[in-house]
Coordinates of C-alpha atoms and ligand atoms in Angstrom, one line a residue:
X1 CA -14.8 -33.9 -35.4
X2 CA -12.5 -36.8 -36.1
X3 CA -11.2 -37.4 -32.6
X4 CA -13.5 -35.9 -30.0
X5 CA -11.5 -37.2 -27.1
X6 CA -8.3 -35.4 -28.1
X7 CA -10.2 -32.4 -29.4
X8 CA -11.8 -32.0 -26.0
X9 CA -8.5 -32.4 -24.2
X10 CA -6.9 -29.7 -26.4
X11 CA -9.8 -27.4 -25.7
X12 CA -9.5 -28.0 -22.0
X13 CA -5.8 -27.3 -22.2
X14 CA -6.5 -24.1 -23.9
X15 CA -8.9 -23.1 -21.2
X16 CA -6.3 -24.1 -18.5
X17 CA -3.7 -21.9 -20.2
X18 CA -6.2 -19.0 -20.5
X19 CA -7.4 -19.2 -16.9
X20 CA -4.2 -19.6 -15.0
X21 CA -1.1 -17.5 -14.4
X22 CA 1.6 -19.4 -16.2
X23 CA 4.7 -18.6 -14.3
X24 CA 7.0 -21.4 -15.1
X25 CA 10.0 -19.4 -16.5
X26 CA 10.8 -21.8 -19.3
X27 CA 7.2 -21.5 -20.7
X28 CA 5.7 -19.0 -23.1
X29 CA 2.8 -18.6 -25.6
X30 CA 3.9 -18.9 -29.2
X31 CA 2.0 -16.6 -31.6
X32 CA -0.8 -17.8 -33.9
X33 CA 1.6 -17.4 -36.8
X34 CA 4.0 -19.8 -35.2
X35 CA 1.3 -22.3 -34.4
X36 CA 0.1 -22.1 -38.0
X37 CA 3.5 -22.9 -39.4
X38 CA 3.8 -25.8 -36.9
X39 CA 0.5 -27.3 -38.0
X40 CA 1.1 -26.9 -41.7
X41 CA 1.7 -29.4 -44.5
X42 CA 5.4 -28.7 -44.2
X43 CA 5.3 -31.4 -41.5
X44 CA 4.6 -34.1 -44.2
X45 CA 8.1 -33.8 -45.8
X46 CA 11.2 -35.8 -45.2
X47 CA 14.4 -33.7 -45.7
X48 CA 17.4 -35.6 -44.4
X49 CA 20.5 -33.5 -45.1
X50 CA 20.9 -29.8 -45.6
X51 CA 19.6 -27.2 -48.1
X52 CA 20.9 -28.1 -51.6
X53 CA 22.2 -31.5 -50.4
X54 CA 19.2 -33.6 -49.4
X55 CA 18.8 -37.4 -49.5
X56 CA 15.2 -37.1 -50.7
X57 CA 13.6 -35.4 -53.7
X58 CA 11.0 -32.7 -53.5
X59 CA 12.7 -30.3 -51.2
X60 CA 12.5 -27.2 -53.4
X61 CA 10.4 -25.3 -50.9
X62 CA 11.8 -26.9 -47.8
X63 CA 15.3 -25.7 -48.8
X64 CA 14.1 -22.1 -49.0
X65 CA 12.4 -22.4 -45.6
X66 CA 15.4 -23.7 -43.8
X67 CA 17.7 -21.3 -45.6
X68 CA 15.5 -18.4 -44.5
X69 CA 15.4 -19.6 -40.8
X70 CA 19.2 -19.8 -40.8
X71 CA 19.6 -16.3 -42.5
X72 CA 17.3 -14.7 -39.9
X73 CA 19.1 -16.4 -37.0
X74 CA 22.6 -15.3 -38.3
X75 CA 21.4 -11.7 -38.5
X76 CA 19.6 -11.6 -35.2
X77 CA 22.5 -13.1 -33.1
X78 CA 25.3 -11.9 -35.3
X79 CA 26.9 -15.3 -35.9
X80 CA 28.4 -16.8 -39.0
X81 CA 27.0 -20.3 -38.8
X82 CA 23.7 -21.7 -37.5
X83 CA 22.1 -25.1 -37.4
X84 CA 18.3 -25.0 -36.9
X85 CA 17.7 -28.8 -37.0
X86 CA 18.1 -30.0 -33.4
X87 CA 14.8 -31.4 -32.2
X88 CA 15.1 -29.7 -28.8
X89 CA 17.7 -28.3 -26.3
X90 CA 18.9 -31.6 -24.9
X91 CA 19.7 -33.2 -28.3
X92 CA 21.3 -29.9 -29.3
X93 CA 23.7 -30.0 -26.4
X94 CA 24.4 -33.7 -27.2
X95 CA 25.3 -32.7 -30.7
X96 CA 27.7 -30.0 -29.5
X97 CA 29.5 -32.6 -27.3
X98 CA 29.4 -35.1 -30.1
X99 CA 31.0 -32.6 -32.5
X100 CA 33.7 -31.2 -30.1
X101 CA 34.5 -34.0 -27.6
X102 CA 35.5 -37.6 -27.6
X103 CA 33.8 -40.0 -25.2
X104 CA 35.5 -39.7 -21.8
X105 CA 36.5 -36.0 -22.3
X106 CA 35.6 -33.7 -19.5
X107 CA 32.6 -31.4 -19.4
X108 CA 32.5 -28.6 -16.7
X109 CA 29.0 -27.3 -16.2
X110 CA 26.8 -25.8 -13.4
X111 CA 25.4 -28.3 -11.0
X112 CA 21.6 -28.9 -11.2
X113 CA 20.8 -27.7 -7.7
X114 CA 22.8 -24.5 -8.4
X115 CA 20.6 -23.8 -11.4
X116 CA 22.4 -25.7 -14.2
X117 CA 20.7 -28.2 -16.7
X118 CA 20.8 -32.0 -16.7
X119 CA 22.7 -31.9 -20.0
X120 CA 25.5 -29.9 -18.5
X121 CA 27.2 -33.0 -17.0
X122 CA 24.8 -34.2 -14.4
X123 CA 26.5 -37.4 -13.2
X124 CA 25.4 -41.0 -13.4
X125 CA 21.9 -40.7 -14.9
X126 CA 22.3 -38.4 -18.0
X127 CA 24.2 -39.1 -21.2
X128 CA 26.3 -36.0 -20.4
X129 CA 27.4 -37.6 -17.1
X130 CA 27.7 -41.2 -18.4
X131 CA 29.6 -40.9 -21.6
X132 CA 31.8 -38.0 -20.5
X133 CA 33.7 -37.2 -17.3
X134 CA 32.1 -34.3 -15.5
X135 CA 33.2 -31.6 -13.1
X136 CA 30.4 -29.5 -11.7
X137 CA 30.7 -26.0 -10.4
X138 CA 28.3 -24.5 -7.9
X139 CA 27.0 -21.1 -6.9
X140 CA 28.2 -19.7 -3.5
X141 CA 26.2 -19.4 -0.3
X142 CA 25.0 -16.0 -1.5
X143 CA 23.5 -17.6 -4.6
X144 CA 25.9 -15.9 -7.0
X145 CA 28.4 -17.5 -9.3
X146 CA 31.9 -17.1 -7.9
X147 CA 34.2 -16.6 -10.9
X148 CA 37.4 -16.9 -8.9
X149 CA 36.4 -20.3 -7.8
X150 CA 35.2 -21.4 -11.2
X151 CA 38.6 -20.4 -12.6
X152 CA 40.5 -22.3 -9.9
X153 CA 38.3 -25.4 -10.5
X154 CA 38.9 -25.1 -14.3
X155 CA 42.6 -24.9 -13.8
X156 CA 42.5 -28.0 -11.5
X157 CA 40.1 -30.0 -13.6
X158 CA 41.2 -29.1 -17.2
X159 CA 37.9 -29.7 -18.8
X160 CA 37.6 -29.9 -22.6
X161 CA 34.5 -27.8 -22.6
X162 CA 33.0 -25.3 -20.1
X163 CA 29.2 -24.8 -20.3
X164 CA 27.9 -21.4 -19.2
X165 CA 24.2 -21.6 -19.0
X166 CA 21.4 -21.9 -16.5
X167 CA 17.8 -22.8 -15.9
X168 CA 17.3 -21.3 -12.4
X169 CA 19.8 -18.5 -12.0
X170 CA 18.3 -15.1 -11.4
X171 CA 21.4 -13.1 -12.3
X172 CA 23.3 -11.9 -15.3
X173 CA 26.0 -14.3 -16.5
X174 CA 29.5 -12.8 -17.1
X175 CA 30.2 -14.5 -20.4
X176 CA 33.3 -12.4 -20.9
X177 CA 34.8 -13.9 -17.7
X178 CA 33.7 -17.4 -18.8
X179 CA 35.5 -16.8 -22.1
X180 CA 38.7 -15.8 -20.4
X181 CA 38.6 -18.8 -18.1
X182 CA 38.0 -21.1 -21.0
X183 CA 40.8 -19.6 -23.0
X184 CA 43.2 -19.9 -20.0
X185 CA 42.7 -23.6 -19.7
X186 CA 42.3 -24.3 -23.4
X187 CA 38.7 -25.4 -23.2
X188 CA 35.8 -24.7 -25.6
X189 CA 33.1 -22.4 -24.2
X190 CA 29.5 -23.4 -24.9
X191 CA 27.0 -20.7 -23.9
X192 CA 23.6 -22.3 -23.4
X193 CA 21.2 -19.3 -23.6
X194 CA 18.0 -21.4 -23.7
X195 CA 16.3 -19.4 -21.0
X196 CA 17.6 -15.9 -21.9
X197 CA 17.8 -15.8 -25.7
X198 CA 14.9 -13.4 -25.9
X199 CA 16.6 -11.2 -23.3
X200 CA 19.8 -11.2 -25.3
X201 CA 17.9 -10.1 -28.4
X202 CA 16.2 -7.3 -26.4
X203 CA 19.6 -6.2 -25.2
X204 CA 18.7 -6.7 -21.5
X205 CA 21.3 -9.4 -21.1
X206 CA 24.8 -9.3 -22.6
X207 CA 25.3 -11.5 -25.6
X208 CA 27.8 -14.4 -25.2
X209 CA 28.6 -14.3 -29.0
X210 CA 31.9 -12.5 -28.7
X211 CA 33.2 -14.8 -26.0
X212 CA 31.9 -18.3 -26.7
X213 CA 32.8 -20.8 -29.4
X214 CA 29.4 -22.2 -29.7
X215 CA 26.0 -20.8 -28.5
X216 CA 23.0 -23.1 -28.1
X217 CA 19.5 -21.9 -27.5
X218 CA 16.1 -23.5 -27.3
X219 CA 13.5 -21.7 -29.4
X220 CA 10.4 -22.0 -27.2
X221 CA 11.4 -20.1 -24.0
X222 CA 11.9 -16.4 -24.0
X223 CA 12.4 -16.5 -27.7
X224 CA 8.7 -17.5 -27.9
X225 CA 8.9 -19.8 -30.9
X226 CA 8.1 -23.5 -31.4
X227 CA 9.7 -26.3 -29.3
X228 CA 13.1 -26.7 -30.9
X229 CA 16.7 -25.5 -30.7
X230 CA 19.5 -23.9 -32.7
X231 CA 23.3 -24.3 -32.5
X232 CA 25.3 -21.3 -33.5
X233 CA 29.0 -21.2 -34.1
X234 CA 30.7 -17.9 -33.5
X235 CA 33.5 -16.1 -35.2
X236 CA 35.7 -17.1 -32.3
X237 CA 34.8 -20.7 -32.7
X238 CA 35.5 -20.6 -36.4
X239 CA 38.8 -18.9 -35.9
X240 CA 39.8 -21.8 -33.6
X241 CA 38.6 -24.4 -36.0
X242 CA 37.5 -23.5 -39.5
X243 CA 35.6 -26.8 -39.7
X244 CA 33.6 -26.2 -36.5
X245 CA 30.4 -25.4 -38.4
X246 CA 30.7 -28.5 -40.5
X247 CA 31.5 -30.6 -37.5
X248 CA 28.3 -29.3 -35.7
X249 CA 26.2 -30.0 -38.8
X250 CA 27.6 -33.5 -39.2
X251 CA 27.0 -34.2 -35.5
X252 CA 23.3 -33.2 -35.8
X253 CA 22.8 -35.1 -39.1
X254 CA 23.8 -37.9 -39.6
X255 CA 25.4 -38.1 -36.1
X256 CA 22.4 -37.9 -33.9
X257 CA 19.2 -37.3 -35.9
X258 CA 17.4 -38.3 -39.0
X259 CA 14.9 -36.2 -40.8
X260 CA 14.6 -32.6 -39.5
X261 CA 11.2 -31.4 -38.4
X262 CA 10.8 -28.8 -41.1
X263 CA 7.4 -27.6 -39.8
X264 CA 9.2 -26.7 -36.6
X265 CA 12.0 -25.0 -38.7
X266 CA 9.3 -23.0 -40.6
X267 CA 7.9 -21.9 -37.2
X268 CA 11.4 -21.0 -35.9
X269 CA 11.7 -18.8 -39.0
X270 CA 8.4 -17.1 -38.1
X271 CA 9.5 -16.6 -34.5
X272 CA 12.8 -15.1 -35.6
X273 CA 11.0 -12.7 -37.8
X274 CA 8.8 -11.6 -34.9
X275 CA 12.0 -11.3 -32.7
X276 CA 13.5 -8.9 -35.2
X277 CA 10.8 -6.4 -34.4
X278 CA 10.8 -3.4 -32.1
X279 CA 7.8 -4.7 -30.1
X280 CA 9.8 -7.8 -29.3
X281 CA 12.6 -5.7 -27.9
X282 CA 10.1 -3.9 -25.8
X283 CA 8.7 -7.3 -24.7
X284 CA 12.2 -8.4 -23.5
X285 CA 12.6 -5.2 -21.5
X286 CA 9.2 -5.6 -19.9
X287 CA 9.9 -9.2 -18.9
X288 CA 12.8 -7.9 -16.7
X289 CA 10.8 -4.9 -15.4
X290 CA 8.0 -7.3 -14.4
X291 CA 10.4 -9.7 -12.7
X292 CA 11.9 -6.9 -10.7
X293 CA 8.6 -5.6 -9.5
X294 CA 7.5 -9.1 -8.5
X295 CA 10.8 -9.6 -6.7
X296 CA 10.5 -6.3 -4.8
X297 CA 7.0 -7.1 -3.7
X298 CA 7.8 -10.6 -2.6
X299 CA 10.7 -9.3 -0.6
X300 CA 8.4 -6.7 1.0
X301 CA 6.2 -9.7 2.1
X302 CA 9.0 -11.4 3.9
X303 CA 10.0 -13.9 1.2
X304 CA 13.7 -14.9 0.9
X305 CA 14.9 -14.7 -2.6
X306 CA 18.0 -16.6 -3.7
X307 CA 20.7 -14.0 -4.4
X308 CA 18.3 -11.4 -3.0
X309 CA 16.5 -10.5 -6.2
X310 CA 16.7 -10.8 -10.0
X311 CA 18.4 -9.3 -13.0
X312 CA 16.4 -11.4 -15.5
X313 CA 13.1 -13.1 -16.1
X314 CA 13.0 -15.4 -13.1
X315 CA 13.0 -15.6 -9.3
X316 CA 13.9 -18.4 -7.0
X317 CA 12.1 -18.3 -3.6
X318 CA 13.8 -20.0 -0.6
X319 CA 10.7 -21.0 1.4
X320 CA 12.5 -22.3 4.5
X321 CA 11.4 -19.4 6.6
X322 CA 7.7 -20.0 5.6
X323 CA 7.6 -23.5 7.0
X324 CA 6.5 -25.0 3.7
X325 CA 8.4 -27.1 1.2
X326 CA 8.5 -26.2 -2.5
X327 CA 6.4 -29.1 -3.7
X328 CA 3.6 -28.4 -1.3
X329 CA 3.7 -24.7 -2.1
X330 CA 3.6 -25.4 -5.9
X331 CA 0.7 -27.8 -5.5
X332 CA -1.2 -25.3 -3.3
X333 CA -0.5 -22.4 -5.6
X334 CA -1.8 -24.4 -8.6
X335 CA -5.1 -24.8 -6.9
X336 CA -5.3 -21.0 -6.8
X337 CA -4.5 -20.8 -10.5
X338 CA -0.8 -19.7 -10.0
X339 CA 1.3 -22.3 -11.9
X340 CA 5.0 -22.4 -10.7
X341 CA 7.4 -25.2 -10.2
X342 CA 9.1 -26.6 -7.1
X343 CA 12.9 -26.1 -7.4
X344 CA 16.0 -26.9 -5.5
X345 CA 17.7 -23.9 -3.9
X346 CA 21.5 -23.8 -3.9
X347 CA 22.9 -26.3 -1.4
X348 CA 19.4 -27.5 -0.7
X349 CA 19.2 -29.7 2.5
X350 CA 16.0 -31.3 1.2
X351 CA 15.7 -34.1 -1.4
X352 CA 15.0 -33.3 -5.1
X353 CA 11.4 -34.4 -5.1
X354 CA 10.6 -32.1 -2.1
X355 CA 13.0 -29.2 -2.6
X356 CA 13.0 -26.0 -0.5
X357 CA 12.1 -23.6 -3.2
X358 CA 9.9 -22.5 -6.0
X359 CA 10.9 -21.0 -9.3
X360 CA 8.7 -18.5 -11.0
X361 CA 9.1 -16.2 -14.0
X362 CA 7.5 -13.5 -16.1
X363 CA 7.9 -14.3 -19.8
X364 CA 4.5 -15.8 -20.4
X365 CA 2.6 -13.2 -18.3
X366 CA 4.4 -10.5 -20.1
X367 CA 3.4 -12.0 -23.4
X368 CA -0.3 -11.5 -22.3
X369 CA 0.4 -7.8 -21.7
X370 CA 0.6 -7.8 -17.9
X371 CA 2.7 -5.1 -16.2
X372 CA 3.8 -3.9 -12.8
X373 CA 0.3 -3.5 -11.4
X374 CA -0.5 -7.1 -12.1
X375 CA 2.9 -8.2 -10.7
X376 CA 2.2 -6.5 -7.4
X377 CA -1.2 -8.2 -7.2
X378 CA 0.3 -11.6 -8.0
X379 CA 2.9 -11.2 -5.2
X380 CA -0.1 -10.7 -2.9
X381 CA -1.8 -13.8 -4.2
X382 CA 1.3 -15.9 -3.6
X383 CA 1.8 -14.6 -0.1
X384 CA -1.9 -15.1 0.8
X385 CA -2.1 -18.7 -0.5
X386 CA 1.1 -19.7 1.3
X387 CA 0.1 -18.1 4.5
X388 CA -3.7 -19.0 4.6
X389 CA -4.5 -22.0 2.4
X390 CA -8.2 -21.5 3.2
X391 CA -8.1 -18.5 0.9
X392 CA -7.4 -20.6 -2.2
X393 CA -10.9 -20.3 -3.6
X394 CA -11.1 -16.6 -3.2
X395 CA -7.7 -16.1 -4.8
X396 CA -8.6 -18.4 -7.7
X397 CA -11.6 -16.1 -8.4
X398 CA -9.5 -13.0 -8.5
X399 CA -6.9 -14.8 -10.7
X400 CA -9.7 -15.7 -13.2
X401 CA -10.8 -12.1 -13.3
X402 CA -7.2 -11.0 -14.0
X403 CA -6.6 -13.6 -16.7
X404 CA -9.9 -12.7 -18.4
X405 CA -8.6 -9.2 -18.9
X406 CA -5.5 -10.5 -20.6
X407 CA -6.6 -13.1 -23.2
X408 CA -3.7 -15.0 -24.8
X409 CA -5.4 -15.9 -28.1
X410 CA -8.2 -13.6 -29.0
X411 CA -9.4 -15.6 -32.0
X412 CA -8.9 -19.3 -31.7
Ligands
PLP501 C1 15.5 -25.9 -21.4 C2 16.9 -26.1 -21.4 C3 17.6 -27.1 -22.1 C4 16.9 -28.2 -22.7 O1 15.9 -28.0 -23.5 P1 14.8 -29.1 -23.9 O2 14.2 -28.5 -25.1 O3 13.8 -29.2 -22.7 O4 15.5 -30.4 -24.2 C5 19.0 -27.1 -22.1 N1 19.7 -26.2 -21.4 C6 19.1 -25.2 -20.7 C7 19.9 -24.2 -20.0 C8 17.7 -25.1 -20.7 O5 17.1 -24.1 -19.9

């Protein structure tokens, strides 16, 4: 063993993942085939540029890998142009802004505490809020997006780009409506489907492709690939600006990045092949079914859910009626082997480090093969631990029994 310290920590992390219920909705378990591509010799190669136009020699195989990843993404999402080089979701959004906006132009995105992402124009501390003007829309008191209000705000604010995408919104997004709003005010529409890409492929969430100019997704969430991202230009985007694909590519390299992580791109290609399969579509459907069972059971136990339930892979619990804050709840649940994250609820009266809610989701549990029966039990675990913290040990033991029945990786 070359490095026993790190080897041991990796082994411990594997045990932690095996023995806990991973319910952070942005997390998942990539397949062994994806991990194999990630850990391959492909990572040794520098490949600045794009297939057929590299700044280094020796890219004969790399070109084929990247071309295949792009081909699979185009087919799966039905888009004419794809860039698979962004290092992750945040730099991918930066590249979209870099390609389509000038510094000081206005971004209109969903506010963080309404379920948006930092890169959607969060003011003051993020690049998207510092180098651009930002106008943030919010969800209503009922937890739903109010499209009338978004339209009014867009008309008043005249943003150059509208971002439709969420990290903590349990409902379907009406991309068609967003498309009409963007058209009305002459803004680009960026659909950020980082969380829901796998659901879009499985046809359990409508695709934004007909309505957006650009679609961005991370590849490691419901898509279940390596950590990375893709930027897709739609037919609508190309009709607006025939050079949009080129502009995106130039913004990624040389605009923002140097050498692409081709091992990641190989792993993205593997994940996209997996996502083309019928079992993957079944997987996407089961994610939503599981989330709905979990929501129903949590409601039965007296939990308040933001928006009253879920249409997708995640649930946001408003804990104020339980006399516990989100951070304390998340820390307590982790001791029982249930891993969730503290999260702001819409219009949260509490500060961001001690928000009033927790966010939990089903993509990773569904990858392990868990179904409605397990979701019902898990709702009980959550209720028990929050009501009677003395029960932590007992719950942890039952969680271990459950996780043992659903191994993630049977042979590593
Ligand atoms: C996860 C996420 C991102 C950022 O992805 P990173 O890979 O963490 O940088 C951007 N937008 C949305 C909506 C996300 O959910």
